[in-house]
Coordinates of C-alpha atoms and ligand atoms in Angstrom, one line a residue:
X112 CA 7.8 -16.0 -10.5
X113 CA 5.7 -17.3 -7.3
X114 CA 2.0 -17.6 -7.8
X115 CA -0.7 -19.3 -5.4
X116 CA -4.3 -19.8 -5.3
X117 CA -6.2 -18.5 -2.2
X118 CA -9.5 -18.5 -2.1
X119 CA -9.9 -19.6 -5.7
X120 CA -8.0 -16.3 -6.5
X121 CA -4.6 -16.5 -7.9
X122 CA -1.9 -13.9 -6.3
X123 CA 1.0 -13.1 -7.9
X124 CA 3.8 -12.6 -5.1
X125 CA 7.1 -12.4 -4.2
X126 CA 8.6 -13.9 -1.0
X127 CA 12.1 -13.5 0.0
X128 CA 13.0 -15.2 3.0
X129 CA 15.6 -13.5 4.9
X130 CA 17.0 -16.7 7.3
X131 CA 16.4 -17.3 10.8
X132 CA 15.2 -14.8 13.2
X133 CA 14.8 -11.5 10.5
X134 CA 11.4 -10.4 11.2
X135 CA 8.7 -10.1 8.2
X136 CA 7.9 -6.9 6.3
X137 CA 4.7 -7.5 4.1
X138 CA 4.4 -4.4 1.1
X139 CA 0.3 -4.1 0.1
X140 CA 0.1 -2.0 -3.1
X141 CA -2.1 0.7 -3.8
X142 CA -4.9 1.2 -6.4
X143 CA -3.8 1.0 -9.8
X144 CA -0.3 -0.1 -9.4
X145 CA 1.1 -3.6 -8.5
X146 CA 4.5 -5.3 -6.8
X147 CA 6.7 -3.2 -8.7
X148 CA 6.4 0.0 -7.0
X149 CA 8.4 -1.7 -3.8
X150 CA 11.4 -2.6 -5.8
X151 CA 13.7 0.0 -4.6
X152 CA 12.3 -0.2 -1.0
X153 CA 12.9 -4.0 -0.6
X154 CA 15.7 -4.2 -2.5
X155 CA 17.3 -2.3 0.6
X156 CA 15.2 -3.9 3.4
X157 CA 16.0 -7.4 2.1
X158 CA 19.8 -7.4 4.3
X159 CA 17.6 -7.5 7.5
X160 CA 14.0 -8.4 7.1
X161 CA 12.2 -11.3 4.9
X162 CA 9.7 -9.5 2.9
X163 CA 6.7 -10.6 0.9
X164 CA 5.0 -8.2 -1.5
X165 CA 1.9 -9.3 -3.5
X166 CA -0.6 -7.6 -6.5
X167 CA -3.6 -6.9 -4.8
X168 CA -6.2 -9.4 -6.7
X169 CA -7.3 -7.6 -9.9
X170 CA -3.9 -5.9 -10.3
X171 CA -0.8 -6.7 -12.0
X172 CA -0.6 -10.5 -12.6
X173 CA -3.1 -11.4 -10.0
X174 CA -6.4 -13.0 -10.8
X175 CA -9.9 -10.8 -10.9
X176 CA -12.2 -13.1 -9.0
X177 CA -15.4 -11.4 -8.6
X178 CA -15.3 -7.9 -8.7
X179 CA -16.9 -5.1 -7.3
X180 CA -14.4 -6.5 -4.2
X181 CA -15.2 -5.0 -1.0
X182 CA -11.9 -4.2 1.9
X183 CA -12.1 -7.8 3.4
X184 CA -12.0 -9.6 0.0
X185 CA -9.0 -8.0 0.0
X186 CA -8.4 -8.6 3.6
X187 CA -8.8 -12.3 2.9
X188 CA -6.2 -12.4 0.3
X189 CA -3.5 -11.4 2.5
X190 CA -4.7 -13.1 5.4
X191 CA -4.5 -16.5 2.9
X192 CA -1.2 -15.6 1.5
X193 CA 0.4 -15.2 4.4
X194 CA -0.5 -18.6 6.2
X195 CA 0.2 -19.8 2.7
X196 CA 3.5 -18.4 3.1
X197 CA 3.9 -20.1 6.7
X198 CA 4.2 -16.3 8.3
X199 CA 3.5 -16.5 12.4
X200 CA 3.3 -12.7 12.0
X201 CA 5.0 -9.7 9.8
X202 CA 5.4 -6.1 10.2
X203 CA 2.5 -4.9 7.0
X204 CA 3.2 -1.8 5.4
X205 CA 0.2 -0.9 3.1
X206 CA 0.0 2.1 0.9
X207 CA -3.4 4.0 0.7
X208 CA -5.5 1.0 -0.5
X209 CA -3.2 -1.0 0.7
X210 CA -3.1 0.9 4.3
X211 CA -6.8 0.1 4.4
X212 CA -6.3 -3.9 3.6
X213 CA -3.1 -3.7 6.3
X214 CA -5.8 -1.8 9.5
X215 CA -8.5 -4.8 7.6
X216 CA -5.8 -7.3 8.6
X217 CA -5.4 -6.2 12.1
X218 CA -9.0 -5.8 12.8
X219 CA -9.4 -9.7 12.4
X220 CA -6.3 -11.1 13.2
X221 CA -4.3 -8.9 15.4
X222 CA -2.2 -11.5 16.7
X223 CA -0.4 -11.9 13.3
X224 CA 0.3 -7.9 13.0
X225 CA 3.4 -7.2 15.1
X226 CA 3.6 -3.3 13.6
X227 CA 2.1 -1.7 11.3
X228 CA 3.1 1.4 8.3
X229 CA 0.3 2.7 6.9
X230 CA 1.7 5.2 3.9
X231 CA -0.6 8.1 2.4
X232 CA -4.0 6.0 3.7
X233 CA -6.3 6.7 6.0
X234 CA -9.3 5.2 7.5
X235 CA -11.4 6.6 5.1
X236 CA -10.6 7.6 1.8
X237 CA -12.7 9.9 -0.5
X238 CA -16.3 10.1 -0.3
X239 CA -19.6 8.1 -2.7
X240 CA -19.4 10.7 -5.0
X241 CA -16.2 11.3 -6.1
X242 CA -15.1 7.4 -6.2
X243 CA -18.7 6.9 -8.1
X244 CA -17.8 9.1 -11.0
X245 CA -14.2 7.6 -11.2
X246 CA -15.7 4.8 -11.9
X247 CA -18.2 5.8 -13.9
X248 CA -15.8 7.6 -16.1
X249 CA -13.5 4.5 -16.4
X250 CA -16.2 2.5 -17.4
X251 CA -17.3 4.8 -20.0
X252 CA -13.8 5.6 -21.2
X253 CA -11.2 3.2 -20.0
X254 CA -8.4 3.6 -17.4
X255 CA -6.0 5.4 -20.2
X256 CA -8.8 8.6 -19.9
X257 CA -8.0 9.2 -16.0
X258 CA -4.2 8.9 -16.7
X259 CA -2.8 12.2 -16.7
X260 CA -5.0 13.6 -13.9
X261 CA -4.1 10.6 -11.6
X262 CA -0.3 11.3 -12.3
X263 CA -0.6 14.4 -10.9
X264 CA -1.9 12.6 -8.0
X265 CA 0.7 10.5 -7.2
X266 CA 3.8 12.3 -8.0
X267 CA 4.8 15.9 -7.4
X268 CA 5.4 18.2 -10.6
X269 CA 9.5 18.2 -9.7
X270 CA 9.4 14.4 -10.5
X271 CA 7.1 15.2 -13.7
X272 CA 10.0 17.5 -15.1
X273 CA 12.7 15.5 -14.2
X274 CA 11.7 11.9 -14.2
X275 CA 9.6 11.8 -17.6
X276 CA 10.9 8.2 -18.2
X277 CA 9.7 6.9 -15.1
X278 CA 6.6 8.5 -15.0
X279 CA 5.6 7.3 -18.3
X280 CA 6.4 4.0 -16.9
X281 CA 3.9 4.3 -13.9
X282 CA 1.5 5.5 -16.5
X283 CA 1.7 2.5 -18.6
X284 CA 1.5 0.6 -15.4
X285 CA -1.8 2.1 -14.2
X286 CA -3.4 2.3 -17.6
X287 CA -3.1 -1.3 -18.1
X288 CA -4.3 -2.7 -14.8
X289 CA -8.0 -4.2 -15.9
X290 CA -10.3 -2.1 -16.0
X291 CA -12.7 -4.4 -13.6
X292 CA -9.9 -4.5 -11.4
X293 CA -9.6 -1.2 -10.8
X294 CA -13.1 -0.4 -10.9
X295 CA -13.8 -3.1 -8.6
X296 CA -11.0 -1.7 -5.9
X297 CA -12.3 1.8 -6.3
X298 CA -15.4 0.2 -4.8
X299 CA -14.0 -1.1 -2.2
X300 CA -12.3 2.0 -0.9
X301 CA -15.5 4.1 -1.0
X302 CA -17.3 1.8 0.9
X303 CA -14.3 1.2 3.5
X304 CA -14.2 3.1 7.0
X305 CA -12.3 1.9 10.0
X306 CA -13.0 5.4 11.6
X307 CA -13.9 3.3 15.0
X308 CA -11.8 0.1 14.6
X309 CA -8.3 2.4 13.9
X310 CA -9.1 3.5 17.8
X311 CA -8.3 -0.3 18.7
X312 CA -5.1 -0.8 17.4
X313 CA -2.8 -1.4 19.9
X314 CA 0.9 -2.3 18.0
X315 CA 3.5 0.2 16.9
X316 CA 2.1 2.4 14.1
X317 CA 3.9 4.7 11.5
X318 CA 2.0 6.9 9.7
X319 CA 3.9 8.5 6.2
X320 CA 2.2 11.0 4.2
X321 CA 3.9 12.4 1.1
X322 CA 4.1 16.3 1.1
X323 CA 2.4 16.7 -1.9
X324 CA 0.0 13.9 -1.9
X325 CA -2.7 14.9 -4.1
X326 CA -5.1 11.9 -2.9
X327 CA -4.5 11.7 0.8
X328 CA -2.9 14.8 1.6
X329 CA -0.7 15.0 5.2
X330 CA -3.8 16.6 6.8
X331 CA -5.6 13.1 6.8
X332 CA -3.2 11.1 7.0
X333 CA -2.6 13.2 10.5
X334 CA -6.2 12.4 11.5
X335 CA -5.7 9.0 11.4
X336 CA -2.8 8.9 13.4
X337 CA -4.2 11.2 15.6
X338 CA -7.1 8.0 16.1
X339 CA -4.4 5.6 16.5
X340 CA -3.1 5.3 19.7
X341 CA 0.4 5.8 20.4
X342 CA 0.8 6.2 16.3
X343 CA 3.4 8.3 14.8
X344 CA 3.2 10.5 11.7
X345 CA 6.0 11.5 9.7
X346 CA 6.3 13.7 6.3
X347 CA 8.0 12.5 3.3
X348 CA 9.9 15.5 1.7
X349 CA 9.5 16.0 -1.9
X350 CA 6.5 13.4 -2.7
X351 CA 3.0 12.9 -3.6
X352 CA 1.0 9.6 -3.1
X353 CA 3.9 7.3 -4.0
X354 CA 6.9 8.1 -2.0
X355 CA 8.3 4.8 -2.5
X356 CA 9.0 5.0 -5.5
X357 CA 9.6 8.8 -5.8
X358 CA 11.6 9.7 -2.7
X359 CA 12.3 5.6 -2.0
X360 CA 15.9 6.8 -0.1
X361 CA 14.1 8.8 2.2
X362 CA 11.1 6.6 2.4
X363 CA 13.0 3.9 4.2
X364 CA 15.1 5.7 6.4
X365 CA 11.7 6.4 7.7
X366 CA 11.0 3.0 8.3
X367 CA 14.5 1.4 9.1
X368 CA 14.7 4.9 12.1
X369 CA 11.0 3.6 13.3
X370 CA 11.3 0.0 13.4
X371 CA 15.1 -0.1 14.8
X372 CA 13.6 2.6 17.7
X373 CA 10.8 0.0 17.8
X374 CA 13.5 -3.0 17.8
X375 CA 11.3 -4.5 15.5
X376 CA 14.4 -5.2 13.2
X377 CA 17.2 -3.8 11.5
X378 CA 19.3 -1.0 12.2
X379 CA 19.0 3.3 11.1
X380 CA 21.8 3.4 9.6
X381 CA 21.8 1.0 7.2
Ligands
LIG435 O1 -5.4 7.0 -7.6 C1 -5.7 7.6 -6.6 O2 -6.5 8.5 -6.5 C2 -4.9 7.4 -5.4 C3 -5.5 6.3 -4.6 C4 -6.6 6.3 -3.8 C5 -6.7 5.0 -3.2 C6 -5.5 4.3 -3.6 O3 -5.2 3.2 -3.3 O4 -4.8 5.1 -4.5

């Protein structure tokens, strides 16, 4: 297990160096879920990339520090971990809070962002209202009481019939993130919007939305592209917010036909 301390918050992370000259592909998680949703993903990337994946503070075995967070708390944890991890720059995929932390990242340090994938995100997410009363709720009633509607969220009704042992697991795995963690997160994407700073981005840029993504359905996830220049958008078949772990096969042919195209690393056809 690799933990370090950046900014007086502890990250839980995992760094697998790949040897000389295989370019860096950093995984940001999204809200409510932690490391463990990129298993499958960089379990297959790890023959031709290094990769580093991290719980966002106040998720999975990361610290809390002080919550409400706001987008460049979060911003500042990566930025730490990877000059921690000696990274010159990295290839960061983030997935909807995470996409926000990865255009974060490249607003302040876009000389460290060589490419970025930004999956089921956008550069704003939601509106005051609706992340208010999540919060509200999960205050009131704990994390276990948004469960079932979040589920539907992030995974496509197929995958509810047919994977009931897996989603139970991503249950489990969002109902016990702390509750200040999440709230605090939740917080941070209402107030985040890179509406103006997405239209500066100037490094190759995949955009993924899951077909059925309840939370940032392909329609936004298009707008954004459609902000970025040059950016590409792309549909994953069969999936709601999650598609790496529901459609994880198809999620990184995706990315090994984008960045190979890109020679950023790798090869399609692996
Ligand atoms: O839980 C959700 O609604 C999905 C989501 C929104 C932001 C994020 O990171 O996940």
């Amino acid at each position: 297990m690799q933990f370090t301390d950046i900014g007086g918050v502890t990250l839980h992370y995992e760094y697998r160096e790949g040897g000389p000259g295989k370019p860096l592909i950093v995984f940001a998680n999204s809200l409510g879920t932690d490391f463990r949703i990129w298993r499958e993903v960089v379990d297959d990337l790890a023959a031709d990339f290094s990769t580093l994946c991290y719980d966002m503070r106040g998720h999975g075995l990361s610290g809390l520090g002080a919550p409400p967070y706001t987008i460049a708390d979060h911003v500042a944890d990566l930025s730490g971990l990877l000059d921690f991890v000696g990274a010159r720059d990295g290839i960061v995929c983030g997935l909807s809070v995470g996409g926000l932390v990865a255009q974060g990242l490249y607003a302040i340090r876009p000389e460290i962002v060589r490419a970025l994938i930004l999956c089921d995100t956008a550069h704003k997410i939601g509106t005051a209202e609706t992340w208010n009363a999540r919060v509200d709720t999960v205050r009131r009633s704990g994390i276990d009481a948004i469960a079932d509607g979040v589920m539907k969220l992030w995974f496509t009704p197929s995958f509810h019939a047919e994977k009931p042992a897996l989603l139970a697991g991503c249950r489990a795995m969002l109902a016990r993130q702390p509750v200040e963690g999440y709230t605090g997160t939740c917080a941070s994407v209402r107030d985040a919007d890179h509406t103006e700073a997405v239209g500066r981005i100037n490094v190759p840029t995949l955009c993924i939305a899951g077909d059925q993504d309840g939370s940032t359905p392909p329609p936004l996830v298009r707008s954004m592209a459609d902000l970025i220049p040059g950016a590409e958008f792309e549909i994953i078949e069969g999936a709601g917010h999650i598609p790496c772990v529901e459609q994880p096969v198809q999620f990184v042919a995706r990315i090994r036909e984008f960045l190979a195209r890109k020679q950023l690393g790798g090869h399609a056809d692996a």
